[in-house]
Amino acid sequence: MSTSGLASVTVLAVILLIMATAMLMHYRHHMKPKKMEARVRVDVPRRRYPYKSFLMLSGTILAGTMAVSMPTDVQANAGWSATTVFKVSSQAADTASAASTAEEILAAPNHPDFLKLRNYLTRQLVDSEKFDQFPSPVLVDLSKHRDKETIKYLVTQRPGIMSVIYYSQQQGHQLMLVYWPELSGEQVIFTPLSGFVRNNPSTPLTSAH
């Protein structure tokens, strides 16, 4: 069963439970014994229809079914959507799965999956037009990456191991840039932190690693 179908069944069940409880209270109230009057009534007593409650319950079921079958745009105008609840639950499950995967690959420093994700971020950083332009930050978009939730977890929980160190030549000095990652929505923001390390401009530069 799809999530939308499951949501419809859940909402319908809640509606029916509430309505059935109300009908039971209504039925018990009208079935209480009444005090006998002293005088004799000459009019014909009113007939009780035992199927009246059934008809009312059937109408409730029909109304509940119509509400659940309501188009999505109408549900939105009414201020609720059953699909939204399951969408939030699905996102929570994806986040938990990503966290589990991230912790698993962090157990081994040279885990192939970890190296692949880290190399992906490094490659996106180096290929950016703003790379090596201190102090400009570099933005890496994760929206289309299939393992974006795992990358988000790694950047949030372990930013140090996801940082990138780069040596740049600036004004006759060798400048060490540490690109520190921070998560912002679907993007990783690499902010360069600098420090002069050597005064010998002839020393070969080290590429990002």
PDB file of C-alpha atoms in Angstrom:
ATOM      1  CA  MET A   1       0.000   0.000   0.000  1.00  0.00           C
ATOM      2  CA  SER A   2       1.326   3.429  -0.905  1.00  0.00           C
ATOM      3  CA  THR A   3       1.902   6.086   1.725  1.00  0.00           C
ATOM      4  CA  SER A   4      -1.032   8.125   0.427  1.00  0.00           C
ATOM      5  CA  GLY A   5      -3.318   5.089   0.675  1.00  0.00           C
ATOM      6  CA  LEU A   6      -2.074   4.318   4.183  1.00  0.00           C
ATOM      7  CA  ALA A   7      -2.629   7.927   5.192  1.00  0.00           C
ATOM      8  CA  SER A   8      -6.201   7.794   3.881  1.00  0.00           C
ATOM      9  CA  VAL A   9      -6.955   4.618   5.831  1.00  0.00           C
ATOM     10  CA  THR A  10      -5.464   6.086   9.021  1.00  0.00           C
ATOM     11  CA  VAL A  11      -7.453   9.310   8.799  1.00  0.00           C
ATOM     12  CA  LEU A  12     -10.635   7.386   8.005  1.00  0.00           C
ATOM     13  CA  ALA A  13     -10.113   5.088  10.993  1.00  0.00           C
ATOM     14  CA  VAL A  14      -9.708   8.061  13.345  1.00  0.00           C
ATOM     15  CA  ILE A  15     -12.847   9.723  11.980  1.00  0.00           C
ATOM     16  CA  LEU A  16     -14.881   6.530  12.346  1.00  0.00           C
ATOM     17  CA  LEU A  17     -13.640   5.970  15.902  1.00  0.00           C
ATOM     18  CA  ILE A  18     -14.676   9.471  16.964  1.00  0.00           C
ATOM     19  CA  MET A  19     -18.069   9.206  15.291  1.00  0.00           C
ATOM     20  CA  ALA A  20     -18.748   5.735  16.689  1.00  0.00           C
ATOM     21  CA  THR A  21     -17.998   6.980  20.217  1.00  0.00           C
ATOM     22  CA  ALA A  22     -20.379   9.901  19.758  1.00  0.00           C
ATOM     23  CA  MET A  23     -23.107   7.586  18.450  1.00  0.00           C
ATOM     24  CA  LEU A  24     -22.672   5.227  21.403  1.00  0.00           C
ATOM     25  CA  MET A  25     -23.078   8.090  23.896  1.00  0.00           C
ATOM     26  CA  HIS A  26     -26.119   9.338  21.998  1.00  0.00           C
ATOM     27  CA  TYR A  27     -27.703   5.872  22.000  1.00  0.00           C
ATOM     28  CA  ARG A  28     -27.107   5.295  25.724  1.00  0.00           C
ATOM     29  CA  HIS A  29     -28.592   8.702  26.573  1.00  0.00           C
ATOM     30  CA  HIS A  30     -31.852   7.961  24.761  1.00  0.00           C
ATOM     31  CA  MET A  31     -32.138   4.439  26.165  1.00  0.00           C
ATOM     32  CA  LYS A  32     -32.320   5.610  29.807  1.00  0.00           C
ATOM     33  CA  PRO A  33     -35.642   4.526  31.437  1.00  0.00           C
ATOM     34  CA  LYS A  34     -38.121   7.366  31.786  1.00  0.00           C
ATOM     35  CA  LYS A  35     -40.398   7.894  34.764  1.00  0.00           C
ATOM     36  CA  MET A  36     -43.955   6.654  34.268  1.00  0.00           C
ATOM     37  CA  GLU A  37     -46.523   9.404  34.161  1.00  0.00           C
ATOM     38  CA  ALA A  38     -49.586   9.098  36.480  1.00  0.00           C
ATOM     39  CA  ARG A  39     -52.106   9.855  33.826  1.00  0.00           C
ATOM     40  CA  VAL A  40     -52.912   7.594  30.936  1.00  0.00           C
ATOM     41  CA  ARG A  41     -51.883   8.838  27.530  1.00  0.00           C
ATOM     42  CA  VAL A  42     -54.518   8.360  24.896  1.00  0.00           C
ATOM     43  CA  ASP A  43     -52.275   9.119  21.924  1.00  0.00           C
ATOM     44  CA  VAL A  44     -50.405   6.433  20.021  1.00  0.00           C
ATOM     45  CA  PRO A  45     -46.864   5.927  21.393  1.00  0.00           C
ATOM     46  CA  ARG A  46     -44.014   6.891  19.116  1.00  0.00           C
ATOM     47  CA  ARG A  47     -42.338   4.034  17.323  1.00  0.00           C
ATOM     48  CA  ARG A  48     -38.645   3.425  17.802  1.00  0.00           C
ATOM     49  CA  TYR A  49     -36.585   2.702  14.757  1.00  0.00           C
ATOM     50  CA  PRO A  50     -33.669   0.399  15.700  1.00  0.00           C
ATOM     51  CA  TYR A  51     -31.969   1.063  12.371  1.00  0.00           C
ATOM     52  CA  LYS A  52     -31.780   4.833  12.920  1.00  0.00           C
ATOM     53  CA  SER A  53     -28.323   4.625  14.495  1.00  0.00           C
ATOM     54  CA  PHE A  54     -27.155   2.418  11.650  1.00  0.00           C
ATOM     55  CA  LEU A  55     -28.292   4.976   9.093  1.00  0.00           C
ATOM     56  CA  MET A  56     -26.521   7.773  10.933  1.00  0.00           C
ATOM     57  CA  LEU A  57     -23.324   5.722  11.198  1.00  0.00           C
ATOM     58  CA  SER A  58     -23.523   4.913   7.486  1.00  0.00           C
ATOM     59  CA  GLY A  59     -23.803   8.595   6.724  1.00  0.00           C
ATOM     60  CA  THR A  60     -20.763   9.241   8.904  1.00  0.00           C
ATOM     61  CA  ILE A  61     -18.756   6.610   7.022  1.00  0.00           C
ATOM     62  CA  LEU A  62     -19.754   8.169   3.705  1.00  0.00           C
ATOM     63  CA  ALA A  63     -18.770  11.642   4.891  1.00  0.00           C
ATOM     64  CA  GLY A  64     -15.431  10.372   6.174  1.00  0.00           C
ATOM     65  CA  THR A  65     -14.714   8.600   2.900  1.00  0.00           C
ATOM     66  CA  MET A  66     -15.515  11.743   0.930  1.00  0.00           C
ATOM     67  CA  ALA A  67     -13.197  13.792   3.160  1.00  0.00           C
ATOM     68  CA  VAL A  68     -10.297  11.359   2.730  1.00  0.00           C
ATOM     69  CA  SER A  69     -10.885  11.133  -1.025  1.00  0.00           C
ATOM     70  CA  MET A  70     -10.813  14.910  -1.283  1.00  0.00           C
ATOM     71  CA  PRO A  71      -8.334  16.225  -3.900  1.00  0.00           C
ATOM     72  CA  THR A  72      -4.962  17.393  -2.645  1.00  0.00           C
ATOM     73  CA  ASP A  73      -5.580  21.030  -3.581  1.00  0.00           C
ATOM     74  CA  VAL A  74      -8.837  21.029  -1.636  1.00  0.00           C
ATOM     75  CA  GLN A  75      -7.075  19.466   1.365  1.00  0.00           C
ATOM     76  CA  ALA A  76      -4.452  22.211   1.155  1.00  0.00           C
ATOM     77  CA  ASN A  77      -7.149  24.892   1.193  1.00  0.00           C
ATOM     78  CA  ALA A  78      -8.658  23.184   4.214  1.00  0.00           C
ATOM     79  CA  GLY A  79      -5.323  23.444   6.014  1.00  0.00           C
ATOM     80  CA  TRP A  80      -4.237  19.782   6.192  1.00  0.00           C
ATOM     81  CA  SER A  81      -2.728  17.021   4.112  1.00  0.00           C
ATOM     82  CA  ALA A  82      -2.197  13.430   5.225  1.00  0.00           C
ATOM     83  CA  THR A  83       0.707  13.065   2.799  1.00  0.00           C
ATOM     84  CA  THR A  84       2.692  15.747   4.640  1.00  0.00           C
ATOM     85  CA  VAL A  85       2.832  13.642   7.801  1.00  0.00           C
ATOM     86  CA  PHE A  86       4.346  10.689   5.975  1.00  0.00           C
ATOM     87  CA  LYS A  87       6.727  12.954   4.041  1.00  0.00           C
ATOM     88  CA  VAL A  88       8.147  14.219   7.336  1.00  0.00           C
ATOM     89  CA  SER A  89       8.471  10.636   8.612  1.00  0.00           C
ATOM     90  CA  SER A  90      10.260   9.648   5.406  1.00  0.00           C
ATOM     91  CA  GLN A  91      12.747  12.507   5.806  1.00  0.00           C
ATOM     92  CA  ALA A  92      13.451  11.445   9.387  1.00  0.00           C
ATOM     93  CA  ALA A  93      14.094   7.883   8.222  1.00  0.00           C
ATOM     94  CA  ASP A  94      16.479   9.132   5.510  1.00  0.00           C
ATOM     95  CA  THR A  95      18.388  11.199   8.061  1.00  0.00           C
ATOM     96  CA  ALA A  96      18.697   8.247  10.448  1.00  0.00           C
ATOM     97  CA  SER A  97      19.900   6.000   7.627  1.00  0.00           C
ATOM     98  CA  ALA A  98      22.468   8.593   6.540  1.00  0.00           C
ATOM     99  CA  ALA A  99      23.767   8.926  10.103  1.00  0.00           C
ATOM    100  CA  SER A 100      24.132   5.154  10.395  1.00  0.00           C
ATOM    101  CA  THR A 101      26.005   4.975   7.085  1.00  0.00           C
ATOM    102  CA  ALA A 102      28.288   7.864   8.059  1.00  0.00           C
ATOM    103  CA  GLU A 103      29.217   6.303  11.400  1.00  0.00           C
ATOM    104  CA  GLU A 104      29.916   3.010   9.662  1.00  0.00           C
ATOM    105  CA  ILE A 105      32.315   4.477   7.112  1.00  0.00           C
ATOM    106  CA  LEU A 106      34.025   6.582   9.794  1.00  0.00           C
ATOM    107  CA  ALA A 107      34.951   3.417  11.669  1.00  0.00           C
ATOM    108  CA  ALA A 108      37.778   2.897   9.143  1.00  0.00           C
ATOM    109  CA  PRO A 109      39.931   5.942   8.181  1.00  0.00           C
ATOM    110  CA  ASN A 110      40.527   4.620   4.661  1.00  0.00           C
ATOM    111  CA  HIS A 111      36.998   3.409   4.016  1.00  0.00           C
ATOM    112  CA  PRO A 112      36.380   3.585   0.223  1.00  0.00           C
ATOM    113  CA  ASP A 113      32.967   5.222   0.628  1.00  0.00           C
ATOM    114  CA  PHE A 114      34.378   7.901   2.921  1.00  0.00           C
ATOM    115  CA  LEU A 115      37.263   8.645   0.566  1.00  0.00           C
ATOM    116  CA  LYS A 116      34.839   8.859  -2.356  1.00  0.00           C
ATOM    117  CA  LEU A 117      32.605  11.403  -0.604  1.00  0.00           C
ATOM    118  CA  ARG A 118      35.550  13.445   0.655  1.00  0.00           C
ATOM    119  CA  ASN A 119      37.203  13.454  -2.773  1.00  0.00           C
ATOM    120  CA  TYR A 120      33.903  14.582  -4.298  1.00  0.00           C
ATOM    121  CA  LEU A 121      33.773  17.633  -2.021  1.00  0.00           C
ATOM    122  CA  THR A 122      37.454  18.387  -2.657  1.00  0.00           C
ATOM    123  CA  ARG A 123      36.986  18.176  -6.417  1.00  0.00           C
ATOM    124  CA  GLN A 124      33.946  20.474  -6.316  1.00  0.00           C
ATOM    125  CA  LEU A 125      35.896  22.925  -4.168  1.00  0.00           C
ATOM    126  CA  VAL A 126      38.975  23.032  -6.413  1.00  0.00           C
ATOM    127  CA  ASP A 127      36.907  23.338  -9.597  1.00  0.00           C
ATOM    128  CA  SER A 128      35.035  26.371  -8.253  1.00  0.00           C
ATOM    129  CA  GLU A 129      35.820  29.794  -9.744  1.00  0.00           C
ATOM    130  CA  LYS A 130      36.217  31.227  -6.242  1.00  0.00           C
ATOM    131  CA  PHE A 131      38.782  28.657  -5.160  1.00  0.00           C
ATOM    132  CA  ASP A 132      42.145  30.124  -4.078  1.00  0.00           C
ATOM    133  CA  GLN A 133      40.650  33.619  -3.891  1.00  0.00           C
ATOM    134  CA  PHE A 134      41.073  34.379  -0.216  1.00  0.00           C
ATOM    135  CA  PRO A 135      38.942  35.346   1.646  1.00  0.00           C
ATOM    136  CA  SER A 136      36.039  34.389  -0.652  1.00  0.00           C
ATOM    137  CA  PRO A 137      34.078  31.330   0.547  1.00  0.00           C
ATOM    138  CA  VAL A 138      33.209  28.506  -1.833  1.00  0.00           C
ATOM    139  CA  LEU A 139      29.734  26.971  -2.091  1.00  0.00           C
ATOM    140  CA  VAL A 140      29.228  23.330  -3.071  1.00  0.00           C
ATOM    141  CA  ASP A 141      25.699  22.278  -4.055  1.00  0.00           C
ATOM    142  CA  LEU A 142      24.527  18.877  -2.755  1.00  0.00           C
ATOM    143  CA  SER A 143      20.953  18.906  -4.027  1.00  0.00           C
ATOM    144  CA  LYS A 144      21.604  16.425  -6.850  1.00  0.00           C
ATOM    145  CA  HIS A 145      24.023  14.105  -5.044  1.00  0.00           C
ATOM    146  CA  ARG A 146      22.519  10.725  -4.155  1.00  0.00           C
ATOM    147  CA  ASP A 147      24.469  10.538  -0.866  1.00  0.00           C
ATOM    148  CA  LYS A 148      23.782  14.116   0.155  1.00  0.00           C
ATOM    149  CA  GLU A 149      22.304  13.135   3.540  1.00  0.00           C
ATOM    150  CA  THR A 150      25.474  11.235   4.445  1.00  0.00           C
ATOM    151  CA  ILE A 151      27.622  14.199   3.376  1.00  0.00           C
ATOM    152  CA  LYS A 152      25.444  16.532   5.449  1.00  0.00           C
ATOM    153  CA  TYR A 153      25.921  14.344   8.504  1.00  0.00           C
ATOM    154  CA  LEU A 154      29.698  14.183   8.041  1.00  0.00           C
ATOM    155  CA  VAL A 155      29.993  17.949   7.573  1.00  0.00           C
ATOM    156  CA  THR A 156      27.798  18.659  10.600  1.00  0.00           C
ATOM    157  CA  GLN A 157      29.217  16.093  13.007  1.00  0.00           C
ATOM    158  CA  ARG A 158      32.836  15.779  11.801  1.00  0.00           C
ATOM    159  CA  PRO A 159      33.781  18.987   9.957  1.00  0.00           C
ATOM    160  CA  GLY A 160      37.466  18.565  10.787  1.00  0.00           C
ATOM    161  CA  ILE A 161      37.966  15.444   8.696  1.00  0.00           C
ATOM    162  CA  MET A 162      36.022  17.025   5.822  1.00  0.00           C
ATOM    163  CA  SER A 163      38.188  20.161   5.743  1.00  0.00           C
ATOM    164  CA  VAL A 164      40.629  20.747   2.874  1.00  0.00           C
ATOM    165  CA  ILE A 165      44.182  22.105   3.259  1.00  0.00           C
ATOM    166  CA  TYR A 166      45.684  23.998   0.344  1.00  0.00           C
ATOM    167  CA  TYR A 167      48.979  25.867  -0.086  1.00  0.00           C
ATOM    168  CA  SER A 168      48.796  29.045  -2.157  1.00  0.00           C
ATOM    169  CA  GLN A 169      51.393  31.595  -3.281  1.00  0.00           C
ATOM    170  CA  GLN A 170      50.444  35.068  -2.005  1.00  0.00           C
ATOM    171  CA  GLN A 171      52.744  38.148  -2.231  1.00  0.00           C
ATOM    172  CA  GLY A 172      55.975  36.180  -2.093  1.00  0.00           C
ATOM    173  CA  HIS A 173      54.822  33.994   0.753  1.00  0.00           C
ATOM    174  CA  GLN A 174      53.430  30.511   0.811  1.00  0.00           C
ATOM    175  CA  LEU A 175      49.974  30.778   2.322  1.00  0.00           C
ATOM    176  CA  MET A 176      48.292  27.791   3.895  1.00  0.00           C
ATOM    177  CA  LEU A 177      44.520  27.845   3.415  1.00  0.00           C
ATOM    178  CA  VAL A 178      42.315  25.605   5.499  1.00  0.00           C
ATOM    179  CA  TYR A 179      38.892  25.392   3.885  1.00  0.00           C
ATOM    180  CA  TRP A 180      36.515  24.720   6.759  1.00  0.00           C
ATOM    181  CA  PRO A 181      33.106  23.246   5.818  1.00  0.00           C
ATOM    182  CA  GLU A 182      29.747  24.341   7.204  1.00  0.00           C
ATOM    183  CA  LEU A 183      26.313  23.123   6.189  1.00  0.00           C
ATOM    184  CA  SER A 184      23.661  25.553   4.959  1.00  0.00           C
ATOM    185  CA  GLY A 185      20.537  23.847   3.650  1.00  0.00           C
ATOM    186  CA  GLU A 186      21.520  21.862   0.569  1.00  0.00           C
ATOM    187  CA  GLN A 187      24.938  23.525   0.318  1.00  0.00           C
ATOM    188  CA  VAL A 188      28.332  23.136   1.942  1.00  0.00           C
ATOM    189  CA  ILE A 189      30.096  26.448   2.538  1.00  0.00           C
ATOM    190  CA  PHE A 190      33.894  26.192   2.581  1.00  0.00           C
ATOM    191  CA  THR A 191      35.374  29.184   4.413  1.00  0.00           C
ATOM    192  CA  PRO A 192      39.149  29.716   3.938  1.00  0.00           C
ATOM    193  CA  LEU A 193      41.202  30.224   7.102  1.00  0.00           C
ATOM    194  CA  SER A 194      44.734  31.483   6.395  1.00  0.00           C
ATOM    195  CA  GLY A 195      48.206  31.391   7.872  1.00  0.00           C
ATOM    196  CA  PHE A 196      51.648  32.213   6.397  1.00  0.00           C
ATOM    197  CA  VAL A 197      53.917  29.223   6.670  1.00  0.00           C
ATOM    198  CA  ARG A 198      57.049  29.788   4.550  1.00  0.00           C
ATOM    199  CA  ASN A 199      58.944  32.694   2.997  1.00  0.00           C
ATOM    200  CA  ASN A 200      60.651  30.702   0.231  1.00  0.00           C
ATOM    201  CA  PRO A 201      58.674  31.245  -2.998  1.00  0.00           C
ATOM    202  CA  SER A 202      60.697  28.569  -4.792  1.00  0.00           C
ATOM    203  CA  THR A 203      59.195  25.814  -2.658  1.00  0.00           C
ATOM    204  CA  PRO A 204      56.740  23.734  -4.727  1.00  0.00           C
ATOM    205  CA  LEU A 205      53.124  24.182  -3.787  1.00  0.00           C
ATOM    206  CA  THR A 206      51.093  21.298  -2.447  1.00  0.00           C
ATOM    207  CA  SER A 207      47.741  20.648  -4.096  1.00  0.00           C
ATOM    208  CA  ALA A 208      44.532  20.215  -2.136  1.00  0.00           C
ATOM    209  CA  HIS A 209      44.235  16.936  -0.266  1.00  0.00           C
TER     210      HIS A 209
END
